[in-house]
mmCIF file of C-alpha atoms and ligand atoms in Angstrom:
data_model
loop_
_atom_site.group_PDB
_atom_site.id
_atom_site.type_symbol
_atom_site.label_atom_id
_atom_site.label_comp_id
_atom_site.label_asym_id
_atom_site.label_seq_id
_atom_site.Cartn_x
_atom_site.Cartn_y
_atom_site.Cartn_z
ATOM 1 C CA UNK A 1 0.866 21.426 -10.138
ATOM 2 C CA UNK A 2 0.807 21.536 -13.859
ATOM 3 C CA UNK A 3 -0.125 17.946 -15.622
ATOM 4 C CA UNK A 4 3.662 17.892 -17.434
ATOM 5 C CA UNK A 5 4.936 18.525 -14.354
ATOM 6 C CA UNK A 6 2.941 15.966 -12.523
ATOM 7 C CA UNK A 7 3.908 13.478 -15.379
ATOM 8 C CA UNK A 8 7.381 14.421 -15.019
ATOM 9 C CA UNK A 9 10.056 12.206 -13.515
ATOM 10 C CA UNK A 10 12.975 14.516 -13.943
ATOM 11 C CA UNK A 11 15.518 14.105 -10.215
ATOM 12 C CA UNK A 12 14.144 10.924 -10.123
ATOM 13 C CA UNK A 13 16.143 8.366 -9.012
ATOM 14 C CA UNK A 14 14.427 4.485 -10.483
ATOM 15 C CA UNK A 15 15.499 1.233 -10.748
ATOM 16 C CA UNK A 16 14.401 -1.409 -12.572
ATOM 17 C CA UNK A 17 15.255 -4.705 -11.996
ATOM 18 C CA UNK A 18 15.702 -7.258 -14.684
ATOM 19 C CA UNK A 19 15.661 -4.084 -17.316
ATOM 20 C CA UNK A 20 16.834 -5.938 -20.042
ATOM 21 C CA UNK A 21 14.430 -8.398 -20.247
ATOM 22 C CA UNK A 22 10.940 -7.988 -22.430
ATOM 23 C CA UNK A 23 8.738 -6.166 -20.389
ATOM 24 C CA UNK A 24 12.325 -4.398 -18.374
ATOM 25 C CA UNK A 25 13.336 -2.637 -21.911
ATOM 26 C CA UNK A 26 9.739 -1.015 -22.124
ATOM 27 C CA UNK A 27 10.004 -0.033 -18.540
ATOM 28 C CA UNK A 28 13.848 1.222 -18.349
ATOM 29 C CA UNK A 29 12.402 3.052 -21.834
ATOM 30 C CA UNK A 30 9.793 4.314 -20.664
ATOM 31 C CA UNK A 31 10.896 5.528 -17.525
ATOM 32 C CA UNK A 32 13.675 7.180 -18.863
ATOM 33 C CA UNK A 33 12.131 8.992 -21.558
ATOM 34 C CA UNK A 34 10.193 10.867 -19.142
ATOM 35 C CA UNK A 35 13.147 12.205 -18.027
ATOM 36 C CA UNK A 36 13.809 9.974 -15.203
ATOM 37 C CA UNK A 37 17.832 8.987 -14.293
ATOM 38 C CA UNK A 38 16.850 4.964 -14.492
ATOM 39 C CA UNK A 39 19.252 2.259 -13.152
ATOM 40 C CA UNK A 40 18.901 -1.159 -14.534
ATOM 41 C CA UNK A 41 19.809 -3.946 -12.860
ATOM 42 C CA UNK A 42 20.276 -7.571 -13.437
ATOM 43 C CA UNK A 43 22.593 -10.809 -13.471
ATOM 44 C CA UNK A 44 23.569 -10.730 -16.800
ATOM 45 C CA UNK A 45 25.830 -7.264 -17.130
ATOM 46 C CA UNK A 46 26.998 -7.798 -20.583
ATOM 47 C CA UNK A 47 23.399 -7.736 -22.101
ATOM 48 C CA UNK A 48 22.341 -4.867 -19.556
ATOM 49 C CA UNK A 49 25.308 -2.532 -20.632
ATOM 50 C CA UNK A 50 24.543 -3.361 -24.375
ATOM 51 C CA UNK A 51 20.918 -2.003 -23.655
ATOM 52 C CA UNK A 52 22.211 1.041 -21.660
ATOM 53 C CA UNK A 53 24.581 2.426 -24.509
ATOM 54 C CA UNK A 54 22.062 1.751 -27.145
ATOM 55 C CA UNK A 55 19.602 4.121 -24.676
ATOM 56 C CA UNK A 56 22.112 6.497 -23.743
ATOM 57 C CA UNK A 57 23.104 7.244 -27.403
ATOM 58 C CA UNK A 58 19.359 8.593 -28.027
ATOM 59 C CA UNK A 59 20.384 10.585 -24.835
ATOM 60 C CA UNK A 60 18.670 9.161 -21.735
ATOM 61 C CA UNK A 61 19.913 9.133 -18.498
ATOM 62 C CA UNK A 62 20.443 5.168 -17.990
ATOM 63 C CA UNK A 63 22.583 3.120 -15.827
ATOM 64 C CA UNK A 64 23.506 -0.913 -15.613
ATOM 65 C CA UNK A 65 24.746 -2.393 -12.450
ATOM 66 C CA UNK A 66 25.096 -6.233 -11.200
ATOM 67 C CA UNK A 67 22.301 -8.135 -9.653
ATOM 68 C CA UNK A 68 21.633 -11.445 -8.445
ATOM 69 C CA UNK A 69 18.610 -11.899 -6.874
ATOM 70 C CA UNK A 70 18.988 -14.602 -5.380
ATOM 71 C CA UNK A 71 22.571 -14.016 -3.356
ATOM 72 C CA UNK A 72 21.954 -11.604 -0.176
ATOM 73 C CA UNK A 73 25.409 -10.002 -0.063
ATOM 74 C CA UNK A 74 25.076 -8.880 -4.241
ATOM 75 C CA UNK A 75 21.501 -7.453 -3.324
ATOM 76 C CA UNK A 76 24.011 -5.452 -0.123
ATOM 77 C CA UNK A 77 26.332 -4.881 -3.049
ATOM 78 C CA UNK A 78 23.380 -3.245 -4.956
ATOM 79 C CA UNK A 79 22.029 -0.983 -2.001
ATOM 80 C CA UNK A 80 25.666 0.169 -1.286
ATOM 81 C CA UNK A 81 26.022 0.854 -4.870
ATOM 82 C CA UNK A 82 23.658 3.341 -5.801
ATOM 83 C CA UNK A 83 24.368 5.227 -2.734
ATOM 84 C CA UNK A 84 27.859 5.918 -3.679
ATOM 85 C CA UNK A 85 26.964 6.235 -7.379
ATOM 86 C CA UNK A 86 23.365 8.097 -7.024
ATOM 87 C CA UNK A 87 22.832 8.919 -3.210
ATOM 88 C CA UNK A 88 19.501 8.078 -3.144
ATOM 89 C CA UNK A 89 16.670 6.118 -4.250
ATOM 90 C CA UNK A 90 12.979 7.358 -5.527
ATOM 91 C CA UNK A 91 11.225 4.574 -7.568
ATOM 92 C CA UNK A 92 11.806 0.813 -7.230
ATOM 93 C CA UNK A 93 10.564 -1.026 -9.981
ATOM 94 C CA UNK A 94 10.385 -4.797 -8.768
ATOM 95 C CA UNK A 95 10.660 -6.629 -12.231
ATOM 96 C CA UNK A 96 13.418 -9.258 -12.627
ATOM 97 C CA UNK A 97 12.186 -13.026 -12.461
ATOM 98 C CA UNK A 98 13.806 -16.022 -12.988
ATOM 99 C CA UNK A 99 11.938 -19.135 -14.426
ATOM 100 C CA UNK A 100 13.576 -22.109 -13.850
ATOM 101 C CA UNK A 101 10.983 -24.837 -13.698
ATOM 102 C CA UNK A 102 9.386 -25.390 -17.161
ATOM 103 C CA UNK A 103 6.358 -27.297 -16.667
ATOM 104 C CA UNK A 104 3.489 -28.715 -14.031
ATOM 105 C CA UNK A 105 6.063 -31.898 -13.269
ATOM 106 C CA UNK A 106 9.174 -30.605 -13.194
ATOM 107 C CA UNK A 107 11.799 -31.377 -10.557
ATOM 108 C CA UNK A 108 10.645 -29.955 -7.180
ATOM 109 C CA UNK A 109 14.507 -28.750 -7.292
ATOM 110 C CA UNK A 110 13.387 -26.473 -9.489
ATOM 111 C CA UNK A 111 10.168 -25.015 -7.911
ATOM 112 C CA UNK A 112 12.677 -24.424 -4.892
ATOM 113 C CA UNK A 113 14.983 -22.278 -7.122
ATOM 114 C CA UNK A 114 12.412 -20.083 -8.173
ATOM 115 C CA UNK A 115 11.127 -19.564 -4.786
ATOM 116 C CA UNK A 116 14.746 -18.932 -3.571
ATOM 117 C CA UNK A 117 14.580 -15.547 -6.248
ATOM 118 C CA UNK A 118 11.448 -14.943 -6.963
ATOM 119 C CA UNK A 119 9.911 -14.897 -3.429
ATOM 120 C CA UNK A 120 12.576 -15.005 -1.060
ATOM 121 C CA UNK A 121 15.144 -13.035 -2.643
ATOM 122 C CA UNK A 122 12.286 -10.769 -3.378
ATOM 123 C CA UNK A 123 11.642 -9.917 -0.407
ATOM 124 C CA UNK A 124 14.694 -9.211 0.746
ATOM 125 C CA UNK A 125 15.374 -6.969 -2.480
ATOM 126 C CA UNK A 126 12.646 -5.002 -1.627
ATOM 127 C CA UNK A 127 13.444 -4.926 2.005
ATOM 128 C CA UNK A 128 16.672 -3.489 1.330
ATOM 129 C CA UNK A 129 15.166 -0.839 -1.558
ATOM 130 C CA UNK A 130 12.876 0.006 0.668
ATOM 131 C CA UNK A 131 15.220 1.461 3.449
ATOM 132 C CA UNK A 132 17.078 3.133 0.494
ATOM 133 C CA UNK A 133 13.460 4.701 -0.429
ATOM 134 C CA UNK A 134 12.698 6.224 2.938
ATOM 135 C CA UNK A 135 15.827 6.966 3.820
ATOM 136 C CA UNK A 136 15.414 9.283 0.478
ATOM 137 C CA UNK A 137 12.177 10.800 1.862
ATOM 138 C CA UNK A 138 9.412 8.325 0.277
ATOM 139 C CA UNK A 139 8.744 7.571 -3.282
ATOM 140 C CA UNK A 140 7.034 4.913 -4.917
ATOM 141 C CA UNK A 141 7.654 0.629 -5.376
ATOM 142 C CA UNK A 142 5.807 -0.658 -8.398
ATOM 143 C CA UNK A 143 5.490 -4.575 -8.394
ATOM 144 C CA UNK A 144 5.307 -6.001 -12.180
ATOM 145 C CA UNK A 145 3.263 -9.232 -11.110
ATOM 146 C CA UNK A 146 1.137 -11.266 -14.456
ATOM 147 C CA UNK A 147 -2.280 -11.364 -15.279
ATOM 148 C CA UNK A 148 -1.093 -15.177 -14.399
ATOM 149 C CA UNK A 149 -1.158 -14.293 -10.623
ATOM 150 C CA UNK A 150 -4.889 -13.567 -11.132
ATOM 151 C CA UNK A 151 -6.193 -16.041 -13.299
ATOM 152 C CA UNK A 152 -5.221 -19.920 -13.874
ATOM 153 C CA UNK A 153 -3.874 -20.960 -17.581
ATOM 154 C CA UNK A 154 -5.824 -20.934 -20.503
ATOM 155 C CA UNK A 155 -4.482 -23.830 -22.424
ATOM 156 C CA UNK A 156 -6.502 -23.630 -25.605
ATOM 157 C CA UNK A 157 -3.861 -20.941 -26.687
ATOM 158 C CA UNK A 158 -1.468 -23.673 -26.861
ATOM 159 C CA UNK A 159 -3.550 -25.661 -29.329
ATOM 160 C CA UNK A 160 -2.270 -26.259 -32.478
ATOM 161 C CA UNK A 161 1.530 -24.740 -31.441
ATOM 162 C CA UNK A 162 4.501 -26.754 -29.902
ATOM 163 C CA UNK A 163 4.710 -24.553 -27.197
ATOM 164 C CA UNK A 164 4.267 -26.585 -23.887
ATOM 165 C CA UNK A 165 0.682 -27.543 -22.628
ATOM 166 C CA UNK A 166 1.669 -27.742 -18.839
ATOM 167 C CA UNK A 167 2.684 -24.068 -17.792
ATOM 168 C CA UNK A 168 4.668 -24.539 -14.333
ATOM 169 C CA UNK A 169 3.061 -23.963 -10.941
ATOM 170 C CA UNK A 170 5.957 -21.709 -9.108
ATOM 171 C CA UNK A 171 4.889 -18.664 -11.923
ATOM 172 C CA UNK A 172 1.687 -18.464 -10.816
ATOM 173 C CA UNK A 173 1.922 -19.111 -7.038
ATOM 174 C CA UNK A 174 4.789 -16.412 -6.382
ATOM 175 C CA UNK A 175 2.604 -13.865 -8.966
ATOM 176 C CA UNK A 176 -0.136 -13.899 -7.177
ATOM 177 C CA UNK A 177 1.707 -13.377 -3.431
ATOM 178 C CA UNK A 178 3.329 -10.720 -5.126
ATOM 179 C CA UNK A 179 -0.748 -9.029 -5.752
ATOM 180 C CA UNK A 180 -0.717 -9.398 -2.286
ATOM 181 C CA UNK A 181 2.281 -8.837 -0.745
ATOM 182 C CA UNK A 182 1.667 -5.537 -2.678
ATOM 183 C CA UNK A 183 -1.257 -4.840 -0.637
ATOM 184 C CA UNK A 184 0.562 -5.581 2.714
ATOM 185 C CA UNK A 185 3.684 -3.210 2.003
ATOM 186 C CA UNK A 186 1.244 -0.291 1.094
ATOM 187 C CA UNK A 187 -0.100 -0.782 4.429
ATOM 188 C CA UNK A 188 3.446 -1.351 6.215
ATOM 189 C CA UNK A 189 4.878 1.659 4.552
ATOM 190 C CA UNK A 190 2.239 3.989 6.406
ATOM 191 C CA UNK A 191 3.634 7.453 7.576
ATOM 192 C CA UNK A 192 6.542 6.703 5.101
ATOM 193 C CA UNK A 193 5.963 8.081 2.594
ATOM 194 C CA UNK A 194 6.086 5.202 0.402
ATOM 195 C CA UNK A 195 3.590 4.491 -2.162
ATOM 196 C CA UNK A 196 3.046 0.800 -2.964
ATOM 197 C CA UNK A 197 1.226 -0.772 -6.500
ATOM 198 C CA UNK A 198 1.423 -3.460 -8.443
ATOM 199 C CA UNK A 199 0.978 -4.270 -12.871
ATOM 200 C CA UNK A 200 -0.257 -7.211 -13.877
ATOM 201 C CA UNK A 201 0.139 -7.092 -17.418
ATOM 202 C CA UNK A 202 -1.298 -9.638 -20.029
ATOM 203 C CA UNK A 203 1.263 -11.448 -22.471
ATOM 204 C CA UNK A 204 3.794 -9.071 -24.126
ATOM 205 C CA UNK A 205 4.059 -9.617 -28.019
ATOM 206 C CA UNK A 206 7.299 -11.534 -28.861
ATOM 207 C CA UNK A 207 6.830 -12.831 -32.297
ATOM 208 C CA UNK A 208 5.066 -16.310 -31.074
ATOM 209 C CA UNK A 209 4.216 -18.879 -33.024
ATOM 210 C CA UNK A 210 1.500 -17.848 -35.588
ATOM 211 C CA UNK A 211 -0.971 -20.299 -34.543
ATOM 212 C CA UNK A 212 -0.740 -18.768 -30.615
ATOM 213 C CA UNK A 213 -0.831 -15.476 -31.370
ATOM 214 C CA UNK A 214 -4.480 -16.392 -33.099
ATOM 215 C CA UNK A 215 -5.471 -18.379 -30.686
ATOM 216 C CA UNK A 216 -4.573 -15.612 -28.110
ATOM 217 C CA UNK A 217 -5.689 -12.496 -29.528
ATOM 218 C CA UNK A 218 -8.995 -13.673 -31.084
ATOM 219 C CA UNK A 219 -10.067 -13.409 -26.758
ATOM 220 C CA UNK A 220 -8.658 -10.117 -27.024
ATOM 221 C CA UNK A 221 -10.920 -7.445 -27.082
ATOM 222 C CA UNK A 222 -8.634 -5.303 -28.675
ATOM 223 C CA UNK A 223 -7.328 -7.680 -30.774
ATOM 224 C CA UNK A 224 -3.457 -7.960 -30.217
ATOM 225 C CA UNK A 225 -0.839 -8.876 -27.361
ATOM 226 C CA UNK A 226 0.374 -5.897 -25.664
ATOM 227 C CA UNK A 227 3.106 -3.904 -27.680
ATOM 228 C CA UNK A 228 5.998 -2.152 -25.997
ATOM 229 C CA UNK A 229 4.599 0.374 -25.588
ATOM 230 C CA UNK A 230 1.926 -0.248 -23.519
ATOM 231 C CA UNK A 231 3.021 -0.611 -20.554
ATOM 232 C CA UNK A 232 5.027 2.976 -20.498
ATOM 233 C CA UNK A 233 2.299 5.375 -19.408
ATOM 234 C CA UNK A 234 0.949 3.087 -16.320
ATOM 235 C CA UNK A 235 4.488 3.050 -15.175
ATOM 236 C CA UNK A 236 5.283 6.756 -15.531
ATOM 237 C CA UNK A 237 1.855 6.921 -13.678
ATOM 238 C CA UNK A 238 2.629 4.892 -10.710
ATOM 239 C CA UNK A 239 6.289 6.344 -10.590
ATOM 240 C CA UNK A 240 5.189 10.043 -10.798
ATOM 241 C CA UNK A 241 3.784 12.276 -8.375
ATOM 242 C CA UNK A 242 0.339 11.926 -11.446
ATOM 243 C CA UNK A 243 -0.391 8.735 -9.607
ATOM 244 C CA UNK A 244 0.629 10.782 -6.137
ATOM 245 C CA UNK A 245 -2.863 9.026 -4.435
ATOM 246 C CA UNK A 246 -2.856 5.836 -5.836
ATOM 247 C CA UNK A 247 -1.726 3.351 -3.100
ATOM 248 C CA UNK A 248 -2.008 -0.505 -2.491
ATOM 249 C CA UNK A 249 -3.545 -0.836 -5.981
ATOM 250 C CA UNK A 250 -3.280 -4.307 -8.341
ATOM 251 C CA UNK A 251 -3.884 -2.449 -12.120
ATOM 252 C CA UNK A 252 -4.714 -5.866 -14.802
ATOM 253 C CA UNK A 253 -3.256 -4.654 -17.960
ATOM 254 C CA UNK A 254 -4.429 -7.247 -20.407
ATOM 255 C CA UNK A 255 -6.612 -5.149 -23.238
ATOM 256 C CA UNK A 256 -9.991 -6.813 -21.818
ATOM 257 C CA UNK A 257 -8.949 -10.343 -22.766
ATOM 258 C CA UNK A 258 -9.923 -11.042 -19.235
ATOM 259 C CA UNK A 259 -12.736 -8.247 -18.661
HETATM 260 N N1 LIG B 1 6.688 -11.269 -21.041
HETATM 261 C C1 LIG B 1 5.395 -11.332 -20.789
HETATM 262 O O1 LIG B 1 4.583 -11.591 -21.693
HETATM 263 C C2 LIG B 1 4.893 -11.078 -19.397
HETATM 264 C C3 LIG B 1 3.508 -11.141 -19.183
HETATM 265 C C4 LIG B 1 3.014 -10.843 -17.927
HETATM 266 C C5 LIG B 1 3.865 -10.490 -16.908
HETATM 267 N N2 LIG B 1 5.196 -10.452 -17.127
HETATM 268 C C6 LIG B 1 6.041 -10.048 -15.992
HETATM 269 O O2 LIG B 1 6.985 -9.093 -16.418
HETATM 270 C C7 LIG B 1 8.180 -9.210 -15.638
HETATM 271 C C8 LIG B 1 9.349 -9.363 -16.589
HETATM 272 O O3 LIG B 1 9.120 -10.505 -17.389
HETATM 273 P P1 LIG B 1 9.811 -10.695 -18.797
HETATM 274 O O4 LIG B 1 8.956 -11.579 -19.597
HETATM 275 O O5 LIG B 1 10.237 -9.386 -19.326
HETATM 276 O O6 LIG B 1 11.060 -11.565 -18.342
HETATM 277 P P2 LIG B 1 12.423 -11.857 -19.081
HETATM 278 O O7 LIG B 1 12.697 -13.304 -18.828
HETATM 279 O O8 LIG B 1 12.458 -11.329 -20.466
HETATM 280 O O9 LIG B 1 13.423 -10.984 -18.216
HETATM 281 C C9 LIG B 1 13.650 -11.269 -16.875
HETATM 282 C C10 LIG B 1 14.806 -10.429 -16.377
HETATM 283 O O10 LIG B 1 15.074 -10.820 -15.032
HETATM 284 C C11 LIG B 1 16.452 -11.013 -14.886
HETATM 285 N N3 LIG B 1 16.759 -12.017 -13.859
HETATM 286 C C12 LIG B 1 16.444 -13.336 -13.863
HETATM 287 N N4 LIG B 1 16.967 -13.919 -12.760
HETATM 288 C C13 LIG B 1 17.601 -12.947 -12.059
HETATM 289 C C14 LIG B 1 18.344 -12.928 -10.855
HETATM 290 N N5 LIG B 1 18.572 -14.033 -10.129
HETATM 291 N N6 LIG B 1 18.854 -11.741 -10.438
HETATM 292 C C15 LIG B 1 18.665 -10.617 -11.164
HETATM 293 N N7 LIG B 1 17.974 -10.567 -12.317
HETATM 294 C C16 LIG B 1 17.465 -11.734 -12.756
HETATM 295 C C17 LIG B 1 16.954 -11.471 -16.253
HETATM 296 O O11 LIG B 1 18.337 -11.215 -16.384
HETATM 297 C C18 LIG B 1 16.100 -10.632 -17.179
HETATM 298 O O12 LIG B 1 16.685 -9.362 -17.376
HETATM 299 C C19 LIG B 1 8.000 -10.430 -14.743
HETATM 300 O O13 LIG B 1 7.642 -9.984 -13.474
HETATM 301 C C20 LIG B 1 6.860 -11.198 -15.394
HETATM 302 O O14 LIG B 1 6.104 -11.902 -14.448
HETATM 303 C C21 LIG B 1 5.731 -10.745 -18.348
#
């Protein structure tokens, strides 16, 4: 096959969950401009349409429905969705979190509502997109994870800022499970079809506080935070049939700062 073809995701059916968050825009963007039809999906449907007309006026092929991950019968609602609306499914891209607990102390109330959509509604997200994938003849989940699932916090990039000194637990716990629970549905998925991989990326810039972003980027071998456009090309990889033997795989995208 010829490398643009390879590259290309044109019939591709994607979603994105979450697309309308930091890292989702770059994705849904990303994703789309390589000629993929790209649903996003998320709680929030004002925002998500907003982001879907701004997209579709530059001519993509994007989409917003609802999604709450954390209610079983509007993850149904999702599955039954795009197969009236799309009639099948080709990339899953497992995005969306929720971050309710705000520091190492907070309310175990809130380390339960985190689990409740960021692990078990998770799962069952995927379970259900999943079924929608191999009932479409295979394709490929990619898991956006955090360099935070493989590392503990550095808390000297704090120094100096406001910006809380006690990162919460529940980010980094169900982060790293999802590194591995990557691993396990690669191996699950065998004879499917179904190509499994997860992105851990490194902190996305979002106009931090001056003193953070120094204290940040002077680890950095390259010498920034990721932009927004970094993380395009690794997902049009993993989506495409480029990254076609790349299975069960954990990629750290973090320019070097933890090499
Ligand atoms: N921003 C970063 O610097 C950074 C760094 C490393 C990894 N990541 C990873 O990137 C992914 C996206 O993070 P982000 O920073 O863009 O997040 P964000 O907070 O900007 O966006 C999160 C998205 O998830 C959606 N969401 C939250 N709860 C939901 C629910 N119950 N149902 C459906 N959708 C829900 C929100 O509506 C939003 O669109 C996450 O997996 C995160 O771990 C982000």
């Amino acid at each position: 096959m010829h490398i643009k073809e390879l590259f290309s995701l044109k019939k591709k059916i994607i979603l994105v969950t979450g697309g309308a968050g930091n890292y989702g825009r770059c994705i849904v963007e990303g994703l789309a401009e390589a000629d993929g039809k790209v649903i996003t999906a998320s709680r929030n449907l004002s925002t998500n349409e907003a982001f879907v007309q701004e997209l579709k006026e530059r001519g993509l092929d994007v989409h917003a429905l609802p999604l709450d991950q954390g209610d079983p019968a509007s993850i149904k609602a999702l599955k039954i969705a795009i197969e009236k609306q799309f009639g099948a499914l080709h990339v899953f891209v497992n995005n969306a979190v929720a971050r309710p607990m705000a520091t190492y102390d907070a309310p175990m109330e809130t380390f339960a509502e985190s689990m409740r959509v960021n692990a078990t509604g998770m799962v069952d997200l995927m379970r259900e997109m999943t079924a929608l994938i191999v009932a479409s003849g295979g394709g490929s989940i990619v898991n956006i994870a955090s360099m935070m699932g493989m590392f503990g916090p550095d808390l000297s990039n704090y120094e100096g800022t406001s910006m809380t000194q006690s990162p919460p637990p529940d980010y980094y716990f169900h982060n790293a499970g999802l590194i591995n629970l990557t691993r396990y549905w690669a191996r699950m998925m065998a004879g499917k079809n179904v190509r499994v991989n997860c992105v851990s990326p490194g902190g996305l810039f979002n106009h931090q506080p001056e003193q953070f972003l120094k204290n940040y980027t002077k680890k950095v071998p390259l010498g920034r935070m990721a932009n927004n456009d970094d993380i395009k090309g690794l997902m049009v990889l993993l989506a495409s049939e480029a990254g076609a033997y790349i299975n069960g795989e954990n990629i750290l995208m973090d320019g070097g700062l933890n090499a």
